[in-house]
Short mmCIF file of C-alpha atoms and ligand atoms in Angstrom, two decimals:
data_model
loop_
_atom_site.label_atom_id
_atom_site.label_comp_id
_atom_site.label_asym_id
_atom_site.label_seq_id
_atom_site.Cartn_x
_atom_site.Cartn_y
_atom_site.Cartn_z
CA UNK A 1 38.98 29.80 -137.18
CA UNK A 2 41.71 27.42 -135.84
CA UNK A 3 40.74 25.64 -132.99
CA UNK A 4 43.96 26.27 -130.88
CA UNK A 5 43.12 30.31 -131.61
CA UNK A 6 39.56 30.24 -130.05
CA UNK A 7 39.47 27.56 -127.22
CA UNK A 8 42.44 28.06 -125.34
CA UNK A 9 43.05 27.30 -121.64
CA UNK A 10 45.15 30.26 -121.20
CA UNK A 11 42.72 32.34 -122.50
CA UNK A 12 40.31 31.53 -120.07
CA UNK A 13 42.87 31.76 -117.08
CA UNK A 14 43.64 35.40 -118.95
CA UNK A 15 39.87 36.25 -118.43
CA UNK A 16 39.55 35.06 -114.94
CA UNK A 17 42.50 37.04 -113.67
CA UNK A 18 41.26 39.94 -115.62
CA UNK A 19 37.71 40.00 -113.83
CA UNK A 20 39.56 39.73 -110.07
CA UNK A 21 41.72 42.16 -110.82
CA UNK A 22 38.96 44.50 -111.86
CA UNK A 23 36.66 43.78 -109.14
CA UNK A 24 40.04 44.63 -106.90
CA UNK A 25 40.58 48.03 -108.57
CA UNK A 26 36.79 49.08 -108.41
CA UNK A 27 36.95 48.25 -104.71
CA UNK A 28 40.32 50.76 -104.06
CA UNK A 29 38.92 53.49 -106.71
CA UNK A 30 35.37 53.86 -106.52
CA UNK A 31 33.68 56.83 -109.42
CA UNK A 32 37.26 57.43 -109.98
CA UNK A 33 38.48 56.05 -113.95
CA UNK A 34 41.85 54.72 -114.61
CA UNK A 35 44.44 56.46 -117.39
CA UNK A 36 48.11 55.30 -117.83
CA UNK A 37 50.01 53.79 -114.88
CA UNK A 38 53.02 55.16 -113.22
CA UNK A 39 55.03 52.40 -112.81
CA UNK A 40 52.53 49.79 -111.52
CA UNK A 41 49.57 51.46 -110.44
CA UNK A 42 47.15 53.42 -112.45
CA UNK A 43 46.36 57.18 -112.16
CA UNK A 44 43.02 57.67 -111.05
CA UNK A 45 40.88 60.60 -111.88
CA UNK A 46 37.77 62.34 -112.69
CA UNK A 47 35.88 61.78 -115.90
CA UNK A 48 37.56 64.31 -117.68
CA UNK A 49 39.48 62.81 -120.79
CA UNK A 50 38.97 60.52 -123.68
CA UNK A 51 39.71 56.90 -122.06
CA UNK A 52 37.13 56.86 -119.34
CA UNK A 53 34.89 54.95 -121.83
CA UNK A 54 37.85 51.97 -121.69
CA UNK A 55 36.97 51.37 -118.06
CA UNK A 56 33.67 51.32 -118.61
CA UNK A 57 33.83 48.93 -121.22
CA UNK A 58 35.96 46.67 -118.97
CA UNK A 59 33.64 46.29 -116.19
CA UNK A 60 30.78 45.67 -119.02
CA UNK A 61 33.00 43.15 -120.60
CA UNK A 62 33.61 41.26 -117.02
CA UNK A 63 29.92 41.40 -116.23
CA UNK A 64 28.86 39.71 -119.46
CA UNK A 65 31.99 36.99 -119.06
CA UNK A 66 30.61 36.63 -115.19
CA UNK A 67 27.44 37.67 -114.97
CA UNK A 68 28.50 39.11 -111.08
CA UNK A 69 25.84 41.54 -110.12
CA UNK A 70 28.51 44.04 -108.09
CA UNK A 71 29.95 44.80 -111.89
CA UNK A 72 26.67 45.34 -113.43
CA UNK A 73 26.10 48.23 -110.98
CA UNK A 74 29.11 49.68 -111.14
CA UNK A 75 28.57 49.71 -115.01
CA UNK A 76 25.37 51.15 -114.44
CA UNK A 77 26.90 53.64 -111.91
CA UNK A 78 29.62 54.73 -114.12
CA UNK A 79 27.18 55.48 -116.70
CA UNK A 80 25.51 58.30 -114.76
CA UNK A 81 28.69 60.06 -114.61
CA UNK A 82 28.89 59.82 -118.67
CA UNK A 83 25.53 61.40 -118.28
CA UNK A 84 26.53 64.28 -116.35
CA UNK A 85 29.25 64.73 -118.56
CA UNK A 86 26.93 64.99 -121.82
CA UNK A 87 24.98 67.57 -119.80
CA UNK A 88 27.43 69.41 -118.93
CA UNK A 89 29.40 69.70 -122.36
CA UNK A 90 32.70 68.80 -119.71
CA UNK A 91 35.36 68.31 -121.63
CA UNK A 92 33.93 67.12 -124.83
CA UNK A 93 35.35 69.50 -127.43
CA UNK A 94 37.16 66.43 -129.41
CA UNK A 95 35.85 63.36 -131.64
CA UNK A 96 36.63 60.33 -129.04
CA UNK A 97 33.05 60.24 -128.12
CA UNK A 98 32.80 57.14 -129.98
CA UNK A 99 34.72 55.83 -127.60
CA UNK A 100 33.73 57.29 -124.60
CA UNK A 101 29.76 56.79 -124.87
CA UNK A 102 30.23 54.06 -127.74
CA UNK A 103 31.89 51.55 -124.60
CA UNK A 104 29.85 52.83 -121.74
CA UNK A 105 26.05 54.02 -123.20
CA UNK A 106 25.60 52.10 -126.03
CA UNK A 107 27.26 48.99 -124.13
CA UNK A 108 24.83 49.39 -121.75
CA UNK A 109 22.14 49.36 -124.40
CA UNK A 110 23.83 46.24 -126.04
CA UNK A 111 23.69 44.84 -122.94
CA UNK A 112 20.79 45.85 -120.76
CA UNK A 113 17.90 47.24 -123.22
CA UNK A 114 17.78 49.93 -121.22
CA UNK A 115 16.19 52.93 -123.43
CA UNK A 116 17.72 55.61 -121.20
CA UNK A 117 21.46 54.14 -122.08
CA UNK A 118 19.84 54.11 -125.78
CA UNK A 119 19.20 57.73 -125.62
CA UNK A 120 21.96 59.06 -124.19
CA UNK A 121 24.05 57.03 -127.02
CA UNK A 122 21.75 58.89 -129.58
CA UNK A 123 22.49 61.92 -127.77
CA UNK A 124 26.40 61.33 -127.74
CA UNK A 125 26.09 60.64 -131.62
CA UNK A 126 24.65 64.25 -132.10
CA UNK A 127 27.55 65.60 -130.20
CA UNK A 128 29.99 63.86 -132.63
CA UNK A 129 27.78 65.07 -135.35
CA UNK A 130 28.02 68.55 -134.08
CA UNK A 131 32.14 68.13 -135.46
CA UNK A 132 31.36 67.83 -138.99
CA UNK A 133 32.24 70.91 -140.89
CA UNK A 134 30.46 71.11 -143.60
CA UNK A 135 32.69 73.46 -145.78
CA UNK A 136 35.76 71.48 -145.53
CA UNK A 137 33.95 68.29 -145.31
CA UNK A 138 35.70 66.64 -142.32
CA UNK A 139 34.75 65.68 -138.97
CA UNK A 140 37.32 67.80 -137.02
CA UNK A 141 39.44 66.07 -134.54
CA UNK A 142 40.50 68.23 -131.78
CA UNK A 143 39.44 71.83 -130.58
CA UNK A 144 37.05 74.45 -131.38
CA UNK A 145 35.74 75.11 -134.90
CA UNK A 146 38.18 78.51 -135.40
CA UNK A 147 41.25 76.35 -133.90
CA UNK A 148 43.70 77.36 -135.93
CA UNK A 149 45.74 74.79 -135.93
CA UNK A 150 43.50 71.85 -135.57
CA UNK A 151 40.52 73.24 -137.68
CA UNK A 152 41.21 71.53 -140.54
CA UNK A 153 42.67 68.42 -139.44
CA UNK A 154 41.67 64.80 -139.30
CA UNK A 155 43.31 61.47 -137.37
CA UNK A 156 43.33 58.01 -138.22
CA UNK A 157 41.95 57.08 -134.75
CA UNK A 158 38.25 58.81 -135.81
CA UNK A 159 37.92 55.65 -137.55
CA UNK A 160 36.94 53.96 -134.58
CA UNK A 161 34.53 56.79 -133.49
CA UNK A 162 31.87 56.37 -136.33
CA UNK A 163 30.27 52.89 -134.75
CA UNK A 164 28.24 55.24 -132.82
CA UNK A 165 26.95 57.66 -135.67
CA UNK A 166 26.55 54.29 -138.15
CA UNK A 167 24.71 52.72 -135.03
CA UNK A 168 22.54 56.13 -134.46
CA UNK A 169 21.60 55.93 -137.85
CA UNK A 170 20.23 52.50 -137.48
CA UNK A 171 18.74 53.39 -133.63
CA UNK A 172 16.86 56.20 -135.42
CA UNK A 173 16.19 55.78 -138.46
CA UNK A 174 17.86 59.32 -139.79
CA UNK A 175 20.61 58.16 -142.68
CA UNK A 176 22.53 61.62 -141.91
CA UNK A 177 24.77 60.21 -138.60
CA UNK A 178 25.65 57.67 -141.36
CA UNK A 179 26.25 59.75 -144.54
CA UNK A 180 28.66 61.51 -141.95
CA UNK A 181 30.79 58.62 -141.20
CA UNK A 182 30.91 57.25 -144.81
CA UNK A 183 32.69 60.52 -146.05
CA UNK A 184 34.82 60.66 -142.77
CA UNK A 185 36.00 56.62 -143.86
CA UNK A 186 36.34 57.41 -147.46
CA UNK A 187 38.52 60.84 -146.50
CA UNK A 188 40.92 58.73 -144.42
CA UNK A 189 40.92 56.04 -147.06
CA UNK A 190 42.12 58.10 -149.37
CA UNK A 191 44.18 60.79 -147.15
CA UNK A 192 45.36 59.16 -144.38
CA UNK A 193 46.23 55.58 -146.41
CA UNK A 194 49.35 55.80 -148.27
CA UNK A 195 50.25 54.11 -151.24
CA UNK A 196 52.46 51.06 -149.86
CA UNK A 197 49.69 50.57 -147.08
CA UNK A 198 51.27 52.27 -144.29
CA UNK A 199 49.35 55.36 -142.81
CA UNK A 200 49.52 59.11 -141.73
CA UNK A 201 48.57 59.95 -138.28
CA UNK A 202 46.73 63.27 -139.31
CA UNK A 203 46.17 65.32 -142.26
CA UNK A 204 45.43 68.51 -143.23
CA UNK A 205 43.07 70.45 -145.13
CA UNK A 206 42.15 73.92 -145.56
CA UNK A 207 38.65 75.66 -144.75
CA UNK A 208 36.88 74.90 -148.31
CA UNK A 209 38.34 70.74 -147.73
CA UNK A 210 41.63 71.43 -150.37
CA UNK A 211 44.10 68.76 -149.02
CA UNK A 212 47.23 70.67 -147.83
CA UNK A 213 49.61 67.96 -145.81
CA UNK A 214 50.02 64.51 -143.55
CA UNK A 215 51.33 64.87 -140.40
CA UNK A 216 51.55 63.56 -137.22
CA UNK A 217 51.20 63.75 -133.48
CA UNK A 218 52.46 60.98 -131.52
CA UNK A 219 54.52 59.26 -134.62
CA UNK A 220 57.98 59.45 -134.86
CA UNK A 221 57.92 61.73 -137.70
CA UNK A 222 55.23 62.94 -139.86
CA UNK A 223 55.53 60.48 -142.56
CA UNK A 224 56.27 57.60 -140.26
CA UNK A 225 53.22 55.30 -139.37
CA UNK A 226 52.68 55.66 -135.83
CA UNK A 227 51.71 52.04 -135.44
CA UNK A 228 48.30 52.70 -133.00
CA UNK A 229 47.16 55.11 -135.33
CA UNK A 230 47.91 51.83 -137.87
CA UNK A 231 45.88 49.75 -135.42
CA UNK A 232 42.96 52.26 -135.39
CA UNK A 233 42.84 52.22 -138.83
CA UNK A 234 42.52 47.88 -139.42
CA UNK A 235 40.19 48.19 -136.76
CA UNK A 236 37.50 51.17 -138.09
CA UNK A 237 37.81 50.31 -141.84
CA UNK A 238 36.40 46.87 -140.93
CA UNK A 239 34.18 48.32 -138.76
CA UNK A 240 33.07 51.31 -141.37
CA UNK A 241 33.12 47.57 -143.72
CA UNK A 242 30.72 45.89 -141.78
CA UNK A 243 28.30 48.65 -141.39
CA UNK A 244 28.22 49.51 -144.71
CA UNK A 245 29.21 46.70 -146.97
CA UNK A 246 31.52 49.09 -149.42
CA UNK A 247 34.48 46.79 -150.49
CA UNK A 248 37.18 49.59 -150.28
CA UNK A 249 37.16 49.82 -146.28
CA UNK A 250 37.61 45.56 -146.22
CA UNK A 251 40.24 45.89 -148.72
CA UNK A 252 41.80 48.88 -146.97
CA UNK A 253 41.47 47.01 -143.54
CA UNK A 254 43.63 44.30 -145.09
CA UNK A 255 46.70 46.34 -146.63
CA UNK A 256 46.72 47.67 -143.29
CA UNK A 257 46.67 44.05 -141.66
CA UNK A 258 48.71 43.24 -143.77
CA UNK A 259 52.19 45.89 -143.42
CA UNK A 260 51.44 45.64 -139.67
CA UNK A 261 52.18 41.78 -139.09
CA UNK A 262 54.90 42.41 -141.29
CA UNK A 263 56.71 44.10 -138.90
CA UNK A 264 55.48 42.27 -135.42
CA UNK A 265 58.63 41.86 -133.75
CA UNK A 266 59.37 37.84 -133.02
CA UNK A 267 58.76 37.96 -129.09
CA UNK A 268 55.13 39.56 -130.26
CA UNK A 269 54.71 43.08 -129.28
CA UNK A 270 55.29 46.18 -131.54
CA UNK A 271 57.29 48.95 -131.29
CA UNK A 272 55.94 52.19 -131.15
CA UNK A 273 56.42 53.66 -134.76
CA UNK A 274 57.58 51.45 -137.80
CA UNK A 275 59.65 53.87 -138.91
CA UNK A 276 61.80 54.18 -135.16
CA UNK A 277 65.21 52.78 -135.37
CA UNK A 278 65.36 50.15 -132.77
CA UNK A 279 67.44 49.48 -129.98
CA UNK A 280 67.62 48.25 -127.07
CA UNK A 281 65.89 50.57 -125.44
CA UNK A 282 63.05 51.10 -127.94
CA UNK A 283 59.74 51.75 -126.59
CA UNK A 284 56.82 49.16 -127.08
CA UNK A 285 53.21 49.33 -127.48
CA UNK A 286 51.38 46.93 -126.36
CA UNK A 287 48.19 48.80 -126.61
CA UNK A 288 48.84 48.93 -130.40
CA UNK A 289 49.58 44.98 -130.11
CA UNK A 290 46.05 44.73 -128.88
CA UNK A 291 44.25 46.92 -130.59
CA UNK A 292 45.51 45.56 -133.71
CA UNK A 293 44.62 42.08 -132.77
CA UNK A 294 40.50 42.64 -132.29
CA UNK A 295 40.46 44.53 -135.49
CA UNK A 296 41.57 41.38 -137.73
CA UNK A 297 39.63 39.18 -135.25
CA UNK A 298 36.73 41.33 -136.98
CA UNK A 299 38.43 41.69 -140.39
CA UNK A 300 38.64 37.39 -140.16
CA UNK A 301 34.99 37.76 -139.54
CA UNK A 302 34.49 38.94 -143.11
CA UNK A 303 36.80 36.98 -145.04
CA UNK A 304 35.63 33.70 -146.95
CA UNK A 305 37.02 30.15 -144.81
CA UNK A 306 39.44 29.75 -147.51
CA UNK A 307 40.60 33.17 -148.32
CA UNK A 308 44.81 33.41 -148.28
CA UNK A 309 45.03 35.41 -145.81
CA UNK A 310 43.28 33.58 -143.34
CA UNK A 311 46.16 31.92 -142.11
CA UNK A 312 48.72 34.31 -141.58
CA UNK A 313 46.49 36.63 -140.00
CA UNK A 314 45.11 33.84 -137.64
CA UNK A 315 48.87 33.16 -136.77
CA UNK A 316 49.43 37.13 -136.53
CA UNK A 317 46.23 37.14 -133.09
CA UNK A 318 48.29 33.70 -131.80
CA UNK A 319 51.19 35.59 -131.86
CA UNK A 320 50.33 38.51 -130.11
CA UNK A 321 47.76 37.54 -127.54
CA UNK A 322 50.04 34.69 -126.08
CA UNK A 323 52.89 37.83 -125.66
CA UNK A 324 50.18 40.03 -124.19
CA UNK A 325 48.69 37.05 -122.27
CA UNK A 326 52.30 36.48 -120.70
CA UNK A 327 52.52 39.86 -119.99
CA UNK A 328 49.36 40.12 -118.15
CA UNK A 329 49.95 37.24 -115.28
CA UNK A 330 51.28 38.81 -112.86
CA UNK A 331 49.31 37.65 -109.78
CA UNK A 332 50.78 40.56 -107.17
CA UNK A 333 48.45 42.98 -105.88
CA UNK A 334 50.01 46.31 -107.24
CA UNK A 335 49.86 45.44 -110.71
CA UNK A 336 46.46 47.28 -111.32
CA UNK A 337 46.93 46.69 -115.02
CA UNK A 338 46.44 43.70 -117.66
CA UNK A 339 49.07 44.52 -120.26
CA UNK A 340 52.64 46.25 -119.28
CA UNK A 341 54.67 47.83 -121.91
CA UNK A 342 52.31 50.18 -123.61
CA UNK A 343 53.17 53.60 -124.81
CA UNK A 344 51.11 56.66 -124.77
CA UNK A 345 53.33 59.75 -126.46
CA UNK A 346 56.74 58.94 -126.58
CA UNK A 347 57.26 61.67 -128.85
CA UNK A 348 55.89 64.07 -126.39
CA UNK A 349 57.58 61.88 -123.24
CA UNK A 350 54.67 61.16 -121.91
CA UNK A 351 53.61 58.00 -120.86
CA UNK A 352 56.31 55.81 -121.88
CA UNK A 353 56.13 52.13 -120.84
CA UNK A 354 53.29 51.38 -118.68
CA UNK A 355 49.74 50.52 -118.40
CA UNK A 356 47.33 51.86 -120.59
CA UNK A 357 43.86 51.79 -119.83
CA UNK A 358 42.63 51.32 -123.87
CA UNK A 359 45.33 48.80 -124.12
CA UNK A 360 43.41 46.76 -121.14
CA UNK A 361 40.30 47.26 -122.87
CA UNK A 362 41.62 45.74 -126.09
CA UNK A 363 43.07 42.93 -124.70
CA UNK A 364 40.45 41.81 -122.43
CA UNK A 365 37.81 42.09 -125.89
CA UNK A 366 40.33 40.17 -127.79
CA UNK A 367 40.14 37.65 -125.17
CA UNK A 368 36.59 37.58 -124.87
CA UNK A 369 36.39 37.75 -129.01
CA UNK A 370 37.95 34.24 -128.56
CA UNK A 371 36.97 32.79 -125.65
CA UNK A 372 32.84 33.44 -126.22
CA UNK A 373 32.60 35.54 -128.91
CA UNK A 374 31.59 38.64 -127.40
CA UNK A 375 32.59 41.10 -129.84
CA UNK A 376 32.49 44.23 -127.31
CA UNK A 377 29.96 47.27 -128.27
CA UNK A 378 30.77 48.68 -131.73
CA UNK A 379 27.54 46.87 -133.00
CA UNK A 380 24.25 45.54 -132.19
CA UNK A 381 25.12 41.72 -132.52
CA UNK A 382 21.41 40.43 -132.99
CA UNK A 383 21.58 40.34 -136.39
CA UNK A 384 23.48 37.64 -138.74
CA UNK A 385 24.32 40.06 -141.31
CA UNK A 386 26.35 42.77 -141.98
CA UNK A 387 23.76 46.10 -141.57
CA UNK A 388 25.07 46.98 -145.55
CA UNK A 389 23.71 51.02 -144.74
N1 LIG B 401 43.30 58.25 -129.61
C1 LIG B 401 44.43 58.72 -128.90
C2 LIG B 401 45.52 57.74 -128.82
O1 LIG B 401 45.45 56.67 -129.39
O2 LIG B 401 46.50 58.06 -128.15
#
């Protein structure tokens, strides 16, 4: 990788303001877990949703980057609460537990060898397992198995949920967390993928698995590609890539690279849907911006030094992370986020230009993806290779 991309004095200034500003918020909001900001400040609450896991993985990412002992604990600490969560079935009827016990137990396994974070990331993967309907053939996204609306219906973003069950697989031995993720990648692959590389935010099948229609959620119209859900996807097929070696999620990983820095407005930060008509007043997403920049920093990870792409993805991560390193430099003391601009659900008006805690998350492990090559905690990184399941 170019030089100027992975040693870069701003980057490092990034990282150090990032770990103050954390340490600051943990001090005001202690066991509470940041969501989306109203205007400068985060709301704080219970853990109770699907982005507690983002905080977690901050404070992991800041211990590893400072090795401070406060943010080790309060890792630690945070993970009981993930525990009490798993016990208590709290809120859990959904498929983000990738990335709720993927960033807080199984970091803490990456990072502490602690076998109780081990086994309550192997327990978190039998939850997610539990939403695999056999008939149909889908992990199920949202709601109870009868939902009639959502009983049949995958997202894009489950892509970066199956880390955990590819990782289980490998923690235990037992192929079937894996098998499980393999047919969720290749559904979306060839469901949620359209033909000119742009993507559906959901789709829909019917009980026995018949495909009935794309949709969407928080896209600007069904057939538009909601460009986080376009994000997710560059991110998990690489990751579904790595784990398993099969050539169609790199190759799908790249289309998707590929039509996003496209359209990556000149001043670096996307709008919220490809398909919006922009204005003036068009929302942003820098939480897309982010997310899509870690997933090519792992998709660059798997293409050859000379491949063609190399360079204009390279130039795509400059790009963004000096907009979202701008953007995060605000010294003041109210600013209790790292990137501004993100958008949550502008089609539903909610959330509309703020901080978002995922968006943090993604920056700060694009950052450290750069700076020291901490990947964050979708994989084990002690081995060299790619785990080919
Ligand atoms: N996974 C939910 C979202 O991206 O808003």
């Amino acid at each position: 990788m170019k030089k100027t991309l992975v040693k870069n004095v701003k980057w490092q200034e990034a990282i150090k303001y990032a770990v103050l500003k954390t340490k600051h918020n943990l001090s005001l909001h202690n066991q509470k877990f940041p969501h989306i900001s109203n205007d400068k400040c985060y709301e704080w609450g219970d853990n109770e949703d699907w982005i507690e896991g983002f905080w977690t993985g901050i404070v992991w990412l800041c211990y590893e980057y400072s090795g401070d002992e406060y943010l080790r604990l309060q890792a630690n600490t945070q993970i009981d609460s993930f525990h009490r969560r798993l016990q208590a079935k709290h809120a859990l009827e959904h498929h983000d537990i990738g990335f709720l016990y993927g960033l807080s137990a199984l970091a803490g396994w990456i990072v502490e060898e602690d076998e109780r974070h081990k086994l309550l990331a192997i327990r978190a993967a039998d939850h997610l397992l539990g939403r695999w309907r056999e008939e149909s053939g889908l992990i199920q996204a949202w709601g109870p198995e009868d939902d009639p609306e959502n009983g049949g219906r995958i997202i894009i973003d489950c892509l970066m949920n199956l880390p955990l069950l590819y990782w289980a697989s490998i923690a235990t031995g037992n192929s079937r967390y894996a098998e499980v993720a393999v047919r969720q990648a290749e559904l979306s692959r060839k469901f949620l993928v359209r033909g000119d590389d742009s993507s559906y935010h959901t789709f829909y099948f019917d009980q026995s698995g018949n495909s009935l229609r794309g949709g969407t959620h928080q896209g600007y119209s069904d057939g538009s590609t909601w460009t986080r859900g376009q994000a997710w996807g560059i991110y998990g097929f690489a990751l579904s890539y790595r784990y398993t070696g099969n050539i169609r999620f790199l190759e799908t990983s790249k289309r998707l690279a590929v039509y996003f820095i496209e359209r990556i407005p000149a001043d670096g930060i996307v709008y919220w849907d490809f398909n919006v008509p922009v204005t003036g007043s068009t929302n942003r997403d820098s939480s897309a911006s982010a997310i899509a920049a870690c997933g090519i920093l792992e998709l660059l990870e798997h293409l050859e030094p000379a491949h063609p792409l190399r360079q204009r993805l390279e130039d795509a991560v400059m790009l963004t992370m000096t907009a979202l390193a701008k953007s995060s430099m605000d010294m003041s003391q109210e600013n209790e986020g790292l990137i501004d601009h993100g958008s949550y659900h502008v089609r539903g008006n909610y959330g509309l230009d703020g901080y978002m805690i995922w968006g943090d998350y993604y920056y700060l492990e694009a950052l450290l993806r750069l700076e020291k090559q901490i990947p964050g905690y979708w994989y084990e990184r002690d081995k060299s290779e790619p785990y080919h399941i």
